[in-house]
Amino acid sequence: MNDQAEKLRRLTRALPKKKFVHQALESSSQKCRIIAVTSGKGGVGKTNIALAISLILAKAKYRVLLLDADLGLANIDVLLGLLPKYNLTHVIKGECSLKDIIVQGPEGLQIIPGGSGIEELANIEPSVLQNLLQDIAALDKKVDYLVIDTAAGINNQVLAITLAAHEILLITTPEPTALTDAYGLIKVLKKHSAAGHINLVINMVKDIEDGQAAAQKLISVSKQFLNINLGLAGYVPFDKAVQEAIRQNQSYILAYPRSPASLRTWRIASLLGGLGQNSTGIQDFIKNIIFFFRGERPEGGDW
Ligand SMILES: Nc1ncnc2c1ncn2[C@@H]1O[C@H](COP(=O)(O)OP(=O)(O)OP(=O)(O)O)[C@@H](O)[C@H]1O
Ligand SMILES: [Mg+2]
């Protein structure tokens, strides 16, 4: 069956209301696609949007893994009222295996609490790395999308993740400070020659014009001064449903599926499958992260 048409049908079937005309989704290879959700400024909606997009893909029967890689505040579990016992740090210290830390979320969504694990990959023991890569190889076959919620700003963990991802969803609000910080992050990504295409999501917009004006500013300065063509994934309105859902320990996608924020997020998720081309899987993603931290391939690895 045509992979492209099948993807489109699945997302459209899962829509709460067939309201939007979806763009045709391009086909990707069989391997897991990796989407990093990031921002320059904090508090712009990364965690809520990363979770919402993951749930939409999961509702469409994709196998989705959501990695909470925000060092400071483990947000996704809080948002869903989950209490994970272990995180990636325990795996990296060799105290448990990857499958022990995966938490089951709604709609079959699987969540990995990251802790400070990503950064600690730099110092992982070769034998533990071997086991981890084996576990990941098995996981690679079972996951269609890995969505990563990162911390805000520019630190090594965020850089390592965004540079290794296939797609970067850069969240900002229309506020000048958020736009300036977003531009700062784009500059750094450009300096490091990020391979993933950068796609903007303008969150908490008053109306579409508000979102368009903000997007246009970022797109034109990035083109003019950095020679980067930013993509535009879409807008999410400021919507009390998002805040109301948080109070219920739930994602707005599930609590208020027909709210304006949900419908707009649905639209963004439906376009995501068509972004980027080369999926390399989670194993290569982890290898690239270690490579970023060490600047060399780790000893004892079989790669
Ligand atoms: N579309 C929206 N409409 C209304 N409020 C929103 C919307 N998106 C986010 N918020 C509000 O912004 C707050 C911050 O959102 P979120 O935690 O997702 O941001 P973040 O970028 O992950 O923050 P951090 O940088 O601290 O990780 C939420 O608690 C919610 O109150
Ligand atoms: Mg967050």
Short mmCIF file of C-alpha atoms and ligand atoms in Angstrom, two decimals:
data_model
loop_
_atom_site.label_atom_id
_atom_site.label_comp_id
_atom_site.label_asym_id
_atom_site.label_seq_id
_atom_site.Cartn_x
_atom_site.Cartn_y
_atom_site.Cartn_z
CA MET A 1 0.00 0.00 0.00
CA ASN A 2 1.14 3.54 -0.68
CA ASP A 3 2.84 4.61 2.55
CA GLN A 4 2.12 8.28 1.91
CA ALA A 5 -1.60 7.85 1.41
CA GLU A 6 -1.85 5.49 4.38
CA LYS A 7 -0.22 8.04 6.73
CA LEU A 8 -2.63 10.70 5.60
CA ARG A 9 -5.65 8.43 6.04
CA ARG A 10 -4.62 7.46 9.56
CA LEU A 11 -4.23 11.02 10.74
CA THR A 12 -7.42 12.14 9.09
CA ARG A 13 -9.37 9.24 10.62
CA ALA A 14 -8.04 10.18 14.05
CA LEU A 15 -9.11 13.83 13.73
CA PRO A 16 -11.82 14.89 16.18
CA LYS A 17 -13.58 16.66 13.35
CA LYS A 18 -12.60 16.48 9.72
CA LYS A 19 -12.17 20.17 9.49
CA PHE A 20 -8.83 20.73 7.85
CA VAL A 21 -7.54 19.79 4.50
CA HIS A 22 -4.30 18.00 5.20
CA GLN A 23 -1.32 18.39 2.99
CA ALA A 24 -0.10 15.18 1.46
CA LEU A 25 2.36 13.51 3.79
CA GLU A 26 5.58 12.45 2.23
CA SER A 27 6.68 8.94 2.89
CA SER A 28 9.65 8.27 5.10
CA SER A 29 11.79 5.21 5.51
CA GLN A 30 10.87 2.48 7.97
CA LYS A 31 13.09 3.86 10.69
CA CYS A 32 12.05 5.94 13.65
CA ARG A 33 11.76 9.68 13.02
CA ILE A 34 13.17 11.95 15.67
CA ILE A 35 11.59 15.29 16.45
CA ALA A 36 13.20 17.68 18.94
CA VAL A 37 10.89 20.27 20.47
CA THR A 38 12.93 23.22 21.65
CA SER A 39 12.93 26.97 22.28
CA GLY A 40 15.18 29.90 23.00
CA LYS A 41 13.09 31.29 25.85
CA GLY A 42 11.55 29.22 28.63
CA GLY A 43 7.84 28.86 29.31
CA VAL A 44 6.71 29.19 25.70
CA GLY A 45 4.83 25.88 25.58
CA LYS A 46 7.38 23.20 24.59
CA THR A 47 6.23 20.56 27.04
CA ASN A 48 2.53 21.00 26.33
CA ILE A 49 3.06 20.97 22.57
CA ALA A 50 5.51 18.04 22.63
CA LEU A 51 3.01 16.00 24.64
CA ALA A 52 0.06 17.06 22.48
CA ILE A 53 1.82 16.17 19.23
CA SER A 54 2.93 12.83 20.66
CA LEU A 55 -0.64 12.04 21.69
CA ILE A 56 -1.99 12.95 18.27
CA LEU A 57 0.49 10.64 16.57
CA ALA A 58 -0.29 7.92 19.12
CA LYS A 59 -4.02 8.37 18.54
CA ALA A 60 -3.35 7.84 14.85
CA LYS A 61 -1.85 4.46 15.87
CA TYR A 62 1.75 5.39 15.40
CA ARG A 63 4.11 3.99 17.98
CA VAL A 64 5.42 7.01 19.81
CA LEU A 65 8.10 7.42 22.42
CA LEU A 66 8.30 10.75 24.23
CA LEU A 67 11.61 11.58 25.86
CA ASP A 68 11.47 14.14 28.62
CA ALA A 69 14.93 15.67 28.29
CA ASP A 70 14.37 18.78 30.35
CA LEU A 71 17.16 18.63 32.89
CA GLY A 72 15.73 21.06 35.38
CA LEU A 73 12.09 20.17 35.65
CA ALA A 74 10.71 16.80 34.68
CA ASN A 75 7.54 18.20 33.24
CA ILE A 76 5.74 15.57 31.25
CA ASP A 77 5.25 13.22 34.15
CA VAL A 78 3.96 16.10 36.26
CA LEU A 79 1.63 17.14 33.47
CA LEU A 80 0.16 13.64 33.33
CA GLY A 81 0.28 13.02 37.08
CA LEU A 82 2.75 10.15 36.65
CA LEU A 83 5.37 9.20 39.22
CA PRO A 84 8.30 7.52 37.48
CA LYS A 85 10.69 5.69 39.78
CA TYR A 86 13.71 5.67 37.51
CA ASN A 87 15.07 7.77 34.70
CA LEU A 88 17.74 7.59 32.02
CA THR A 89 20.43 8.41 34.57
CA HIS A 90 19.81 5.04 36.26
CA VAL A 91 20.23 3.28 32.91
CA ILE A 92 23.46 5.12 32.20
CA LYS A 93 24.82 4.20 35.61
CA GLY A 94 23.98 0.58 34.80
CA GLU A 95 21.41 0.34 37.60
CA CYS A 96 18.51 -0.74 35.39
CA SER A 97 17.68 -1.32 31.75
CA LEU A 98 15.88 0.90 29.33
CA LYS A 99 12.64 -1.04 29.49
CA ASP A 100 12.51 -0.56 33.29
CA ILE A 101 12.22 3.20 32.97
CA ILE A 102 9.61 3.45 30.21
CA VAL A 103 6.34 4.76 31.63
CA GLN A 104 2.99 4.09 29.96
CA GLY A 105 1.03 7.24 29.13
CA PRO A 106 -2.42 7.69 27.59
CA GLU A 107 -3.24 6.38 24.09
CA GLY A 108 -0.38 3.86 24.23
CA LEU A 109 2.16 6.68 24.40
CA GLN A 110 5.42 5.55 25.99
CA ILE A 111 7.42 8.05 28.00
CA ILE A 112 11.10 8.02 28.94
CA PRO A 113 11.94 10.22 31.91
CA GLY A 114 15.31 11.64 30.95
CA GLY A 115 16.69 13.19 34.14
CA SER A 116 20.22 14.35 33.39
CA GLY A 117 20.80 11.17 31.40
CA ILE A 118 21.52 12.66 28.00
CA GLU A 119 24.45 14.68 29.30
CA GLU A 120 25.73 11.68 31.26
CA LEU A 121 25.94 9.67 28.04
CA ALA A 122 29.32 11.35 27.61
CA ASN A 123 30.76 9.27 30.47
CA ILE A 124 28.92 6.01 30.00
CA GLU A 125 30.94 2.83 30.60
CA PRO A 126 31.61 0.92 27.36
CA SER A 127 29.88 -2.23 28.63
CA VAL A 128 26.78 -0.28 29.68
CA LEU A 129 26.81 1.50 26.32
CA GLN A 130 26.85 -1.85 24.55
CA ASN A 131 23.76 -2.98 26.47
CA LEU A 132 22.03 0.33 25.91
CA LEU A 133 22.67 0.27 22.17
CA GLN A 134 21.34 -3.28 22.02
CA ASP A 135 18.17 -2.27 23.85
CA ILE A 136 17.80 0.69 21.52
CA ALA A 137 18.27 -1.44 18.44
CA ALA A 138 15.30 -3.54 19.63
CA LEU A 139 13.32 -0.38 20.36
CA ASP A 140 14.11 1.09 16.95
CA LYS A 141 11.94 -1.56 15.33
CA LYS A 142 9.03 -0.82 17.62
CA VAL A 143 8.87 2.96 17.46
CA ASP A 144 7.73 5.20 14.61
CA TYR A 145 8.38 8.56 16.27
CA LEU A 146 10.67 9.71 19.04
CA VAL A 147 9.56 13.12 20.26
CA ILE A 148 11.90 14.95 22.62
CA ASP A 149 10.92 17.72 24.97
CA THR A 150 14.08 19.71 25.67
CA ALA A 151 14.95 22.42 28.14
CA ALA A 152 14.89 26.03 26.99
CA GLY A 153 17.97 27.86 25.81
CA ILE A 154 21.36 26.86 24.64
CA ASN A 155 23.20 24.29 26.69
CA ASN A 156 25.14 21.21 25.67
CA GLN A 157 22.28 18.81 26.28
CA VAL A 158 19.88 20.82 24.15
CA LEU A 159 22.48 21.29 21.43
CA ALA A 160 23.40 17.61 21.34
CA ILE A 161 19.74 16.63 20.97
CA THR A 162 18.76 19.23 18.40
CA LEU A 163 21.84 18.58 16.28
CA ALA A 164 21.11 14.85 16.21
CA ALA A 165 17.36 15.16 15.51
CA HIS A 166 15.76 14.82 12.08
CA GLU A 167 13.37 17.66 12.67
CA ILE A 168 13.50 20.60 15.02
CA LEU A 169 10.28 22.18 16.18
CA LEU A 170 11.25 25.59 17.47
CA ILE A 171 8.53 26.98 19.71
CA THR A 172 8.19 30.69 20.35
CA THR A 173 5.49 33.13 21.30
CA PRO A 174 5.01 36.42 19.41
CA GLU A 175 6.66 38.35 22.26
CA PRO A 176 9.80 40.24 21.19
CA THR A 177 11.91 38.62 23.94
CA ALA A 178 10.86 35.12 22.85
CA LEU A 179 11.56 35.97 19.20
CA THR A 180 15.01 37.35 20.07
CA ASP A 181 15.87 34.20 22.03
CA ALA A 182 14.55 32.01 19.22
CA TYR A 183 16.79 33.85 16.78
CA GLY A 184 19.74 33.36 19.16
CA LEU A 185 19.14 29.61 19.13
CA ILE A 186 18.81 29.52 15.34
CA LYS A 187 22.17 31.29 15.10
CA VAL A 188 23.84 28.67 17.28
CA LEU A 189 22.21 25.82 15.35
CA LYS A 190 23.47 27.33 12.13
CA LYS A 191 26.98 27.65 13.58
CA HIS A 192 26.93 23.94 14.39
CA SER A 193 25.46 23.11 10.98
CA ALA A 194 22.31 21.46 12.36
CA ALA A 195 21.19 18.80 9.92
CA GLY A 196 17.53 18.83 10.92
CA HIS A 197 15.23 21.29 9.29
CA ILE A 198 14.02 24.01 11.67
CA ASN A 199 10.25 24.48 11.77
CA LEU A 200 8.60 27.25 13.72
CA VAL A 201 5.57 26.93 15.93
CA ILE A 202 4.22 30.25 17.12
CA ASN A 203 2.34 29.56 20.35
CA MET A 204 -0.11 31.64 22.39
CA VAL A 205 -1.05 33.85 19.44
CA LYS A 206 -3.93 36.32 19.78
CA ASP A 207 -5.06 35.57 16.25
CA ILE A 208 -3.59 34.29 13.02
CA GLU A 209 -2.33 37.75 11.98
CA ASP A 210 -0.44 37.97 15.27
CA GLY A 211 1.19 34.61 14.52
CA GLN A 212 1.91 35.44 10.92
CA ALA A 213 3.62 38.71 11.80
CA ALA A 214 5.86 36.98 14.35
CA ALA A 215 6.71 34.12 11.98
CA GLN A 216 7.47 36.51 9.17
CA LYS A 217 9.91 38.47 11.32
CA LEU A 218 11.89 35.38 12.26
CA ILE A 219 11.78 33.91 8.78
CA SER A 220 13.01 37.09 7.13
CA VAL A 221 15.87 37.88 9.57
CA SER A 222 17.02 34.26 9.45
CA LYS A 223 17.07 34.40 5.67
CA GLN A 224 18.72 37.80 5.49
CA PHE A 225 21.42 37.38 8.12
CA LEU A 226 21.94 33.62 8.36
CA ASN A 227 20.83 32.45 4.94
CA ILE A 228 18.55 29.88 6.59
CA ASN A 229 15.15 28.96 5.22
CA LEU A 230 13.00 28.34 8.25
CA GLY A 231 9.90 26.20 7.88
CA LEU A 232 6.60 27.22 9.41
CA ALA A 233 4.82 24.34 11.14
CA GLY A 234 1.92 26.48 12.35
CA TYR A 235 0.28 28.56 15.04
CA VAL A 236 -1.37 27.64 18.34
CA PRO A 237 -3.72 30.22 19.84
CA PHE A 238 -3.66 31.36 23.42
CA ASP A 239 -6.38 29.12 24.80
CA LYS A 240 -7.63 28.69 28.36
CA ALA A 241 -8.29 25.02 27.52
CA VAL A 242 -4.52 24.42 27.71
CA GLN A 243 -4.35 25.81 31.24
CA GLU A 244 -7.58 24.14 32.32
CA ALA A 245 -6.27 20.76 31.12
CA ILE A 246 -3.01 21.24 33.05
CA ARG A 247 -5.03 21.72 36.22
CA GLN A 248 -6.66 18.35 35.49
CA ASN A 249 -3.26 16.62 34.99
CA GLN A 250 -4.12 16.10 31.39
CA SER A 251 -3.12 17.24 27.93
CA TYR A 252 -5.47 19.67 26.21
CA ILE A 253 -5.56 17.29 23.25
CA LEU A 254 -7.39 14.70 25.36
CA ALA A 255 -9.30 16.96 27.75
CA TYR A 256 -10.46 19.46 25.11
CA PRO A 257 -10.01 17.83 21.70
CA ARG A 258 -12.08 20.42 19.89
CA SER A 259 -10.63 23.50 21.51
CA PRO A 260 -8.94 25.97 19.14
CA ALA A 261 -5.50 25.01 20.53
CA SER A 262 -6.19 21.30 19.91
CA LEU A 263 -7.41 21.79 16.37
CA ARG A 264 -4.40 23.90 15.47
CA THR A 265 -1.99 21.43 17.09
CA TRP A 266 -3.65 18.65 15.12
CA ARG A 267 -2.89 20.53 11.99
CA ILE A 268 0.78 20.89 12.95
CA ALA A 269 1.07 17.17 13.74
CA SER A 270 -0.51 16.24 10.44
CA LEU A 271 2.17 18.18 8.60
CA LEU A 272 5.01 16.70 10.60
CA GLY A 273 5.15 13.41 8.77
CA GLY A 274 6.06 15.32 5.65
CA LEU A 275 9.02 17.16 7.11
CA GLY A 276 12.59 16.03 6.56
CA GLN A 277 13.66 13.03 4.59
CA ASN A 278 16.30 10.88 6.19
CA SER A 279 15.33 8.84 9.19
CA THR A 280 18.26 7.10 10.77
CA GLY A 281 16.74 5.62 13.91
CA ILE A 282 17.29 6.02 17.63
CA GLN A 283 20.56 4.12 17.73
CA ASP A 284 22.27 6.57 15.39
CA PHE A 285 20.69 9.42 17.31
CA ILE A 286 22.31 8.23 20.56
CA LYS A 287 25.63 7.65 18.81
CA ASN A 288 25.56 11.17 17.41
CA ILE A 289 24.86 12.59 20.86
CA ILE A 290 27.84 10.76 22.34
CA PHE A 291 29.91 11.90 19.40
CA PHE A 292 28.85 15.49 20.11
CA PHE A 293 29.94 15.31 23.75
CA ARG A 294 33.17 13.44 23.22
CA GLY A 295 34.15 14.76 19.83
CA GLU A 296 35.18 11.18 19.09
CA ARG A 297 33.63 7.77 18.74
CA PRO A 298 33.61 5.96 22.10
CA GLU A 299 36.03 3.14 22.69
CA GLY A 300 34.54 -0.31 22.97
CA GLY A 301 31.58 0.60 20.81
CA ASP A 302 30.97 -1.52 17.73
CA TRP A 303 30.48 1.52 15.52
N1 LIG B 1 -1.55 27.77 23.83
C1 LIG B 1 -1.56 28.13 25.11
N2 LIG B 1 -2.59 28.85 25.61
C2 LIG B 1 -2.60 29.25 26.91
N3 LIG B 1 -1.63 29.00 27.76
C3 LIG B 1 -0.59 28.27 27.34
C4 LIG B 1 -0.49 27.80 26.00
N4 LIG B 1 0.68 27.11 25.87
C5 LIG B 1 1.28 27.15 27.06
N5 LIG B 1 0.54 27.84 27.95
C6 LIG B 1 0.88 28.18 29.35
O1 LIG B 1 2.28 28.32 29.44
C7 LIG B 1 2.79 27.53 30.50
C8 LIG B 1 4.14 26.98 30.11
O2 LIG B 1 3.97 25.95 29.16
P1 LIG B 1 5.04 24.76 29.05
O3 LIG B 1 5.36 24.21 30.38
O4 LIG B 1 4.55 23.82 28.02
O5 LIG B 1 6.27 25.61 28.50
P2 LIG B 1 7.78 25.13 28.34
O6 LIG B 1 8.31 25.85 27.16
O7 LIG B 1 7.87 23.65 28.34
O8 LIG B 1 8.43 25.68 29.69
P3 LIG B 1 9.91 25.36 30.26
O9 LIG B 1 10.86 26.18 29.44
O10 LIG B 1 9.83 25.80 31.68
O11 LIG B 1 10.12 23.89 30.10
C9 LIG B 1 1.74 26.45 30.75
O12 LIG B 1 1.75 26.06 32.10
C10 LIG B 1 0.46 27.13 30.36
O13 LIG B 1 -0.06 27.84 31.48
MG MG B 2 8.97 22.32 29.54
#
